């Protein structure tokens, strides 16, 4: 009875929430449940859709292409996670030491801009920049004495490194802004006390700034971990036949199975394996970094 009274008392707020709940039910939860059912079917657009049990999941797990894609996903994802965690911290700490306000603002704007662009723009830009014929990267290398241009986008040796580098480059500015916002919120009295005690600038960074960024670091790690197995846009735009074997990730596998080969049941099963793996990795990371401890 008390619960009903509380609902009635705040009925306006609950009515305002109904469209939001309807949206998520219609466009999130229903497709998720429907997709889970399809993963157990031999799905066809027309005709019967017989249930095949776990056959679709077994077919995915027996497919060597899936495990190759899984390996590529882990290598590229973990590389992007580690480097994408360290570099924004270094950039934020460096910008925090800059005394010129206009230079700091211009640098923040420049490093943040790539985050606003889609992978179609960023990928196309880097493909041109890494071109062996007219790309600026090879032109610089040739100017420094390289014997011949390097085919970054056609060499399996460089393929994964290029994907990791471009991923970090695109998102580094956004993560850097998060760290800068956290640095600004640190109590200046802590630095003044450290200076009075004779602490060097590096000691102040080590014992005040970095510990104060711990909660922000945890949030960044969790956000990046959630995206490890869901890479698609970047790979779809930047891959080609020469490097596909080294860069195709799980989402590319589901795209090929579902869209190109029209094996909807197998593609959906692969998608749910990604969801299950993401849940496991997320909870493991949450436990390891002690996310709930603040």
mmCIF file of C-alpha atoms in Angstrom:
data_model
loop_
_atom_site.group_PDB
_atom_site.id
_atom_site.type_symbol
_atom_site.label_atom_id
_atom_site.label_comp_id
_atom_site.label_asym_id
_atom_site.label_seq_id
_atom_site.Cartn_x
_atom_site.Cartn_y
_atom_site.Cartn_z
ATOM 1 C CA UNK A 1 0.000 0.000 0.000
ATOM 2 C CA UNK A 2 2.806 2.397 0.903
ATOM 3 C CA UNK A 3 4.473 1.666 -2.446
ATOM 4 C CA UNK A 4 1.261 2.469 -4.336
ATOM 5 C CA UNK A 5 0.904 5.730 -2.431
ATOM 6 C CA UNK A 6 4.472 6.653 -3.307
ATOM 7 C CA UNK A 7 3.816 5.884 -6.991
ATOM 8 C CA UNK A 8 0.643 7.941 -6.968
ATOM 9 C CA UNK A 9 2.389 10.792 -5.188
ATOM 10 C CA UNK A 10 5.064 10.990 -7.890
ATOM 11 C CA UNK A 11 2.783 9.942 -10.749
ATOM 12 C CA UNK A 12 3.938 12.822 -12.946
ATOM 13 C CA UNK A 13 7.540 11.657 -12.794
ATOM 14 C CA UNK A 14 6.537 8.063 -13.582
ATOM 15 C CA UNK A 15 4.439 9.242 -16.538
ATOM 16 C CA UNK A 16 7.450 11.176 -17.835
ATOM 17 C CA UNK A 17 9.520 7.991 -17.620
ATOM 18 C CA UNK A 18 7.066 5.866 -19.605
ATOM 19 C CA UNK A 19 8.238 7.019 -23.080
ATOM 20 C CA UNK A 20 11.838 6.246 -22.079
ATOM 21 C CA UNK A 21 10.904 2.799 -20.815
ATOM 22 C CA UNK A 22 8.875 2.160 -23.969
ATOM 23 C CA UNK A 23 11.815 3.187 -26.131
ATOM 24 C CA UNK A 24 14.237 0.816 -24.403
ATOM 25 C CA UNK A 25 11.727 -2.044 -24.390
ATOM 26 C CA UNK A 26 10.987 -1.605 -28.096
ATOM 27 C CA UNK A 27 14.463 -0.921 -29.443
ATOM 28 C CA UNK A 28 16.763 -2.625 -26.917
ATOM 29 C CA UNK A 29 15.192 -5.410 -24.886
ATOM 30 C CA UNK A 30 12.868 -6.828 -27.536
ATOM 31 C CA UNK A 31 15.623 -7.116 -30.208
ATOM 32 C CA UNK A 32 17.906 -8.685 -27.592
ATOM 33 C CA UNK A 33 15.339 -11.329 -26.641
ATOM 34 C CA UNK A 34 14.381 -11.900 -30.283
ATOM 35 C CA UNK A 35 18.036 -12.264 -31.248
ATOM 36 C CA UNK A 36 18.601 -14.787 -28.455
ATOM 37 C CA UNK A 37 15.755 -16.903 -29.839
ATOM 38 C CA UNK A 38 17.137 -16.626 -33.398
ATOM 39 C CA UNK A 39 20.523 -17.885 -32.193
ATOM 40 C CA UNK A 40 18.838 -21.262 -31.540
ATOM 41 C CA UNK A 41 17.118 -21.374 -34.944
ATOM 42 C CA UNK A 42 18.002 -22.178 -38.514
ATOM 43 C CA UNK A 43 16.721 -18.741 -39.439
ATOM 44 C CA UNK A 44 15.123 -17.993 -42.812
ATOM 45 C CA UNK A 45 13.238 -14.935 -43.973
ATOM 46 C CA UNK A 46 10.583 -17.111 -45.589
ATOM 47 C CA UNK A 47 9.432 -20.521 -44.459
ATOM 48 C CA UNK A 48 9.940 -22.538 -41.319
ATOM 49 C CA UNK A 49 12.560 -21.574 -38.782
ATOM 50 C CA UNK A 50 13.291 -24.832 -36.975
ATOM 51 C CA UNK A 51 15.039 -24.832 -33.637
ATOM 52 C CA UNK A 52 18.462 -26.429 -33.811
ATOM 53 C CA UNK A 53 19.438 -26.131 -30.164
ATOM 54 C CA UNK A 54 23.089 -25.271 -29.612
ATOM 55 C CA UNK A 55 24.144 -26.236 -33.136
ATOM 56 C CA UNK A 56 24.760 -22.613 -34.128
ATOM 57 C CA UNK A 57 26.963 -22.047 -31.093
ATOM 58 C CA UNK A 58 28.824 -25.302 -31.781
ATOM 59 C CA UNK A 59 29.354 -24.267 -35.415
ATOM 60 C CA UNK A 60 30.839 -20.951 -34.299
ATOM 61 C CA UNK A 61 33.134 -22.544 -31.736
ATOM 62 C CA UNK A 62 34.359 -25.113 -34.308
ATOM 63 C CA UNK A 63 35.080 -22.429 -36.898
ATOM 64 C CA UNK A 64 38.799 -21.578 -37.066
ATOM 65 C CA UNK A 65 37.897 -18.195 -38.613
ATOM 66 C CA UNK A 66 36.088 -17.301 -35.393
ATOM 67 C CA UNK A 67 39.126 -18.075 -33.251
ATOM 68 C CA UNK A 68 41.408 -16.166 -35.612
ATOM 69 C CA UNK A 69 39.059 -13.196 -35.303
ATOM 70 C CA UNK A 70 38.968 -13.651 -31.526
ATOM 71 C CA UNK A 71 42.781 -13.599 -31.393
ATOM 72 C CA UNK A 72 42.916 -10.450 -33.515
ATOM 73 C CA UNK A 73 40.294 -8.831 -31.310
ATOM 74 C CA UNK A 74 42.249 -9.528 -28.136
ATOM 75 C CA UNK A 75 45.574 -8.344 -29.569
ATOM 76 C CA UNK A 76 44.201 -5.118 -31.045
ATOM 77 C CA UNK A 77 41.798 -4.524 -28.156
ATOM 78 C CA UNK A 78 44.314 -5.104 -25.356
ATOM 79 C CA UNK A 79 46.944 -3.060 -27.199
ATOM 80 C CA UNK A 80 44.510 -0.178 -27.589
ATOM 81 C CA UNK A 81 43.433 -0.582 -23.949
ATOM 82 C CA UNK A 82 46.942 -0.433 -22.492
ATOM 83 C CA UNK A 83 48.386 2.299 -24.722
ATOM 84 C CA UNK A 84 45.092 4.195 -24.706
ATOM 85 C CA UNK A 85 45.187 4.174 -20.908
ATOM 86 C CA UNK A 86 48.772 5.404 -20.495
ATOM 87 C CA UNK A 87 49.047 8.038 -23.236
ATOM 88 C CA UNK A 88 46.106 10.259 -22.148
ATOM 89 C CA UNK A 89 47.508 10.352 -18.606
ATOM 90 C CA UNK A 90 50.898 11.485 -19.898
ATOM 91 C CA UNK A 91 49.241 14.061 -22.149
ATOM 92 C CA UNK A 92 47.006 15.379 -19.358
ATOM 93 C CA UNK A 93 49.906 15.669 -16.894
ATOM 94 C CA UNK A 94 51.984 17.437 -19.552
ATOM 95 C CA UNK A 95 49.218 19.902 -20.389
ATOM 96 C CA UNK A 96 48.660 20.573 -16.711
ATOM 97 C CA UNK A 97 52.266 21.748 -16.453
ATOM 98 C CA UNK A 98 51.870 24.214 -19.352
ATOM 99 C CA UNK A 99 51.647 27.746 -18.016
ATOM 100 C CA UNK A 100 50.431 29.402 -21.231
ATOM 101 C CA UNK A 101 46.622 29.351 -21.159
ATOM 102 C CA UNK A 102 46.120 29.921 -24.883
ATOM 103 C CA UNK A 103 48.571 27.146 -25.810
ATOM 104 C CA UNK A 104 46.853 24.737 -23.427
ATOM 105 C CA UNK A 105 43.407 25.514 -24.872
ATOM 106 C CA UNK A 106 44.583 25.203 -28.475
ATOM 107 C CA UNK A 107 46.281 21.872 -27.722
ATOM 108 C CA UNK A 108 43.166 20.542 -25.993
ATOM 109 C CA UNK A 109 41.060 21.497 -29.001
ATOM 110 C CA UNK A 110 43.492 19.916 -31.483
ATOM 111 C CA UNK A 111 43.785 16.588 -29.640
ATOM 112 C CA UNK A 112 40.028 16.454 -28.976
ATOM 113 C CA UNK A 113 38.931 17.048 -32.590
ATOM 114 C CA UNK A 114 39.583 13.471 -33.859
ATOM 115 C CA UNK A 115 37.070 12.154 -31.319
ATOM 116 C CA UNK A 116 34.321 14.170 -33.056
ATOM 117 C CA UNK A 117 34.965 12.623 -36.473
ATOM 118 C CA UNK A 118 33.542 9.288 -37.599
ATOM 119 C CA UNK A 119 35.814 6.396 -38.509
ATOM 120 C CA UNK A 120 34.934 6.987 -42.163
ATOM 121 C CA UNK A 121 36.722 10.343 -41.961
ATOM 122 C CA UNK A 122 39.555 9.254 -39.660
ATOM 123 C CA UNK A 123 40.164 5.961 -41.457
ATOM 124 C CA UNK A 124 40.190 7.574 -44.896
ATOM 125 C CA UNK A 125 42.568 10.256 -43.668
ATOM 126 C CA UNK A 126 45.068 7.757 -42.263
ATOM 127 C CA UNK A 127 44.852 5.534 -45.336
ATOM 128 C CA UNK A 128 45.937 8.539 -47.422
ATOM 129 C CA UNK A 129 48.609 9.593 -44.934
ATOM 130 C CA UNK A 130 50.102 6.068 -44.869
ATOM 131 C CA UNK A 131 49.996 5.621 -48.644
ATOM 132 C CA UNK A 132 53.366 4.413 -50.020
ATOM 133 C CA UNK A 133 53.129 6.777 -52.993
ATOM 134 C CA UNK A 134 51.923 10.161 -51.767
ATOM 135 C CA UNK A 135 51.399 9.641 -48.021
ATOM 136 C CA UNK A 136 53.033 12.217 -45.791
ATOM 137 C CA UNK A 137 54.367 9.551 -43.407
ATOM 138 C CA UNK A 138 56.394 7.859 -46.136
ATOM 139 C CA UNK A 139 57.526 11.215 -47.474
ATOM 140 C CA UNK A 140 58.958 12.046 -44.049
ATOM 141 C CA UNK A 141 60.613 8.624 -43.768
ATOM 142 C CA UNK A 142 62.170 9.014 -47.217
ATOM 143 C CA UNK A 143 63.462 12.455 -46.219
ATOM 144 C CA UNK A 144 65.205 10.832 -43.233
ATOM 145 C CA UNK A 145 66.921 8.272 -45.438
ATOM 146 C CA UNK A 146 64.549 5.316 -45.743
ATOM 147 C CA UNK A 147 65.464 3.212 -48.791
ATOM 148 C CA UNK A 148 61.919 2.719 -50.065
ATOM 149 C CA UNK A 149 58.320 3.518 -49.064
ATOM 150 C CA UNK A 150 56.646 1.250 -46.511
ATOM 151 C CA UNK A 151 53.273 -0.251 -47.340
ATOM 152 C CA UNK A 152 51.724 0.196 -43.915
ATOM 153 C CA UNK A 153 48.220 -0.663 -45.141
ATOM 154 C CA UNK A 154 49.304 -3.689 -47.164
ATOM 155 C CA UNK A 155 51.755 -5.321 -44.765
ATOM 156 C CA UNK A 156 50.563 -7.863 -42.240
ATOM 157 C CA UNK A 157 53.561 -6.909 -40.071
ATOM 158 C CA UNK A 158 52.309 -3.355 -39.538
ATOM 159 C CA UNK A 159 48.551 -3.985 -39.778
ATOM 160 C CA UNK A 160 47.726 -4.515 -36.106
ATOM 161 C CA UNK A 161 50.063 -1.744 -34.998
ATOM 162 C CA UNK A 162 48.352 0.687 -37.371
ATOM 163 C CA UNK A 163 44.933 -0.253 -35.977
ATOM 164 C CA UNK A 164 46.119 0.196 -32.392
ATOM 165 C CA UNK A 165 47.847 3.509 -33.130
ATOM 166 C CA UNK A 166 44.902 5.042 -34.996
ATOM 167 C CA UNK A 167 42.439 3.886 -32.328
ATOM 168 C CA UNK A 168 44.510 5.480 -29.551
ATOM 169 C CA UNK A 169 45.080 8.632 -31.634
ATOM 170 C CA UNK A 170 41.350 9.109 -32.201
ATOM 171 C CA UNK A 171 40.213 8.696 -28.598
ATOM 172 C CA UNK A 172 43.223 10.058 -26.690
ATOM 173 C CA UNK A 173 41.931 13.636 -26.657
ATOM 174 C CA UNK A 174 38.559 12.685 -25.165
ATOM 175 C CA UNK A 175 40.146 10.657 -22.371
ATOM 176 C CA UNK A 176 42.689 13.422 -21.772
ATOM 177 C CA UNK A 177 39.841 15.896 -21.168
ATOM 178 C CA UNK A 178 38.430 13.569 -18.497
ATOM 179 C CA UNK A 179 41.766 13.509 -16.693
ATOM 180 C CA UNK A 180 42.217 17.273 -16.978
ATOM 181 C CA UNK A 181 38.770 17.795 -15.454
ATOM 182 C CA UNK A 182 39.747 15.529 -12.553
ATOM 183 C CA UNK A 183 43.065 17.353 -12.096
ATOM 184 C CA UNK A 184 41.299 20.724 -11.897
ATOM 185 C CA UNK A 185 39.119 19.406 -9.049
ATOM 186 C CA UNK A 186 42.140 18.557 -6.865
ATOM 187 C CA UNK A 187 42.429 20.824 -3.824
ATOM 188 C CA UNK A 188 45.270 23.357 -4.487
ATOM 189 C CA UNK A 189 46.052 23.361 -0.759
ATOM 190 C CA UNK A 190 47.540 19.873 -1.171
ATOM 191 C CA UNK A 191 50.125 21.179 -3.633
ATOM 192 C CA UNK A 192 50.883 24.192 -1.437
ATOM 193 C CA UNK A 193 51.464 21.935 1.558
ATOM 194 C CA UNK A 194 53.699 19.656 -0.515
ATOM 195 C CA UNK A 195 55.709 22.647 -1.747
ATOM 196 C CA UNK A 196 56.189 23.903 1.822
ATOM 197 C CA UNK A 197 57.426 20.443 2.809
ATOM 198 C CA UNK A 198 60.034 20.615 0.045
ATOM 199 C CA UNK A 199 58.440 18.173 -2.397
ATOM 200 C CA UNK A 200 59.619 18.384 -6.005
ATOM 201 C CA UNK A 201 57.171 18.756 -8.883
ATOM 202 C CA UNK A 202 57.525 15.074 -9.767
ATOM 203 C CA UNK A 203 56.863 14.076 -6.144
ATOM 204 C CA UNK A 204 53.714 16.223 -6.145
ATOM 205 C CA UNK A 205 52.532 14.482 -9.310
ATOM 206 C CA UNK A 206 53.379 11.055 -7.917
ATOM 207 C CA UNK A 207 51.886 11.427 -4.459
ATOM 208 C CA UNK A 208 49.036 13.888 -5.068
ATOM 209 C CA UNK A 209 47.950 14.042 -8.703
ATOM 210 C CA UNK A 210 48.095 10.363 -9.660
ATOM 211 C CA UNK A 211 46.330 9.073 -6.496
ATOM 212 C CA UNK A 212 43.633 11.725 -7.019
ATOM 213 C CA UNK A 213 43.067 10.408 -10.552
ATOM 214 C CA UNK A 214 42.503 6.840 -9.392
ATOM 215 C CA UNK A 215 38.700 6.944 -9.568
ATOM 216 C CA UNK A 216 38.820 8.480 -13.059
ATOM 217 C CA UNK A 217 41.311 5.822 -14.151
ATOM 218 C CA UNK A 218 38.898 3.112 -13.055
ATOM 219 C CA UNK A 219 36.067 4.648 -15.069
ATOM 220 C CA UNK A 220 38.281 4.926 -18.153
ATOM 221 C CA UNK A 221 39.420 1.309 -17.809
ATOM 222 C CA UNK A 222 35.837 0.065 -17.519
ATOM 223 C CA UNK A 223 34.703 2.075 -20.549
ATOM 224 C CA UNK A 224 37.600 0.761 -22.627
ATOM 225 C CA UNK A 225 37.114 -2.828 -21.484
ATOM 226 C CA UNK A 226 33.460 -2.702 -22.552
ATOM 227 C CA UNK A 227 34.522 -1.776 -26.080
ATOM 228 C CA UNK A 228 37.318 -4.344 -26.545
ATOM 229 C CA UNK A 229 35.167 -7.005 -28.211
ATOM 230 C CA UNK A 230 32.854 -4.567 -30.023
ATOM 231 C CA UNK A 231 35.322 -3.045 -32.479
ATOM 232 C CA UNK A 232 33.842 -2.805 -35.953
ATOM 233 C CA UNK A 233 33.747 0.655 -37.567
ATOM 234 C CA UNK A 234 37.507 1.125 -37.615
ATOM 235 C CA UNK A 235 38.242 -2.337 -39.006
ATOM 236 C CA UNK A 236 35.454 -2.139 -41.586
ATOM 237 C CA UNK A 237 36.788 1.164 -42.928
ATOM 238 C CA UNK A 238 40.534 0.484 -42.810
ATOM 239 C CA UNK A 239 40.850 -3.220 -43.664
ATOM 240 C CA UNK A 240 41.672 -4.581 -47.084
ATOM 241 C CA UNK A 241 42.294 -7.988 -48.594
ATOM 242 C CA UNK A 242 46.027 -7.877 -47.932
ATOM 243 C CA UNK A 243 45.706 -7.473 -44.150
ATOM 244 C CA UNK A 244 42.234 -8.917 -43.494
ATOM 245 C CA UNK A 245 43.618 -12.094 -41.899
ATOM 246 C CA UNK A 246 45.523 -10.021 -39.317
ATOM 247 C CA UNK A 247 42.879 -7.431 -38.454
ATOM 248 C CA UNK A 248 39.458 -9.037 -38.884
ATOM 249 C CA UNK A 249 37.766 -8.990 -35.478
ATOM 250 C CA UNK A 250 34.736 -10.794 -34.084
ATOM 251 C CA UNK A 251 32.287 -8.128 -35.213
ATOM 252 C CA UNK A 252 33.634 -8.492 -38.762
ATOM 253 C CA UNK A 253 33.049 -12.229 -38.433
ATOM 254 C CA UNK A 254 29.412 -11.674 -37.478
ATOM 255 C CA UNK A 255 29.033 -9.180 -40.344
ATOM 256 C CA UNK A 256 30.419 -11.647 -42.861
ATOM 257 C CA UNK A 257 28.280 -14.517 -41.584
ATOM 258 C CA UNK A 258 25.077 -12.521 -41.151
ATOM 259 C CA UNK A 259 25.120 -9.955 -43.966
ATOM 260 C CA UNK A 260 27.357 -11.436 -46.664
ATOM 261 C CA UNK A 261 26.625 -15.156 -46.211
ATOM 262 C CA UNK A 262 23.157 -14.650 -44.704
ATOM 263 C CA UNK A 263 23.703 -17.246 -41.973
ATOM 264 C CA UNK A 264 21.646 -15.288 -39.478
ATOM 265 C CA UNK A 265 21.519 -17.995 -36.812
ATOM 266 C CA UNK A 266 25.297 -18.452 -36.749
ATOM 267 C CA UNK A 267 25.922 -14.702 -36.810
ATOM 268 C CA UNK A 268 23.514 -14.153 -33.911
ATOM 269 C CA UNK A 269 25.122 -16.965 -31.930
ATOM 270 C CA UNK A 270 28.518 -15.346 -32.470
ATOM 271 C CA UNK A 271 27.067 -12.042 -31.324
ATOM 272 C CA UNK A 272 25.796 -13.544 -28.088
ATOM 273 C CA UNK A 273 29.140 -15.213 -27.468
ATOM 274 C CA UNK A 274 30.612 -11.711 -27.669
ATOM 275 C CA UNK A 275 28.049 -10.508 -25.119
ATOM 276 C CA UNK A 276 28.859 -13.377 -22.738
ATOM 277 C CA UNK A 277 32.605 -12.839 -23.132
ATOM 278 C CA UNK A 278 32.191 -9.099 -22.553
ATOM 279 C CA UNK A 279 30.266 -9.761 -19.346
ATOM 280 C CA UNK A 280 32.978 -12.119 -18.083
ATOM 281 C CA UNK A 281 35.808 -9.718 -18.949
ATOM 282 C CA UNK A 282 33.922 -6.765 -17.449
ATOM 283 C CA UNK A 283 33.178 -8.459 -14.133
ATOM 284 C CA UNK A 284 36.748 -9.805 -13.931
ATOM 285 C CA UNK A 285 38.161 -6.329 -14.569
ATOM 286 C CA UNK A 286 35.736 -4.794 -12.077
ATOM 287 C CA UNK A 287 36.980 -7.234 -9.450
ATOM 288 C CA UNK A 288 40.671 -6.781 -10.260
ATOM 289 C CA UNK A 289 40.645 -2.981 -10.153
ATOM 290 C CA UNK A 290 38.292 -2.941 -7.131
ATOM 291 C CA UNK A 291 35.939 -0.618 -8.949
ATOM 292 C CA UNK A 292 33.374 -0.450 -6.129
ATOM 293 C CA UNK A 293 35.935 0.687 -3.565
ATOM 294 C CA UNK A 294 35.997 4.237 -4.966
#
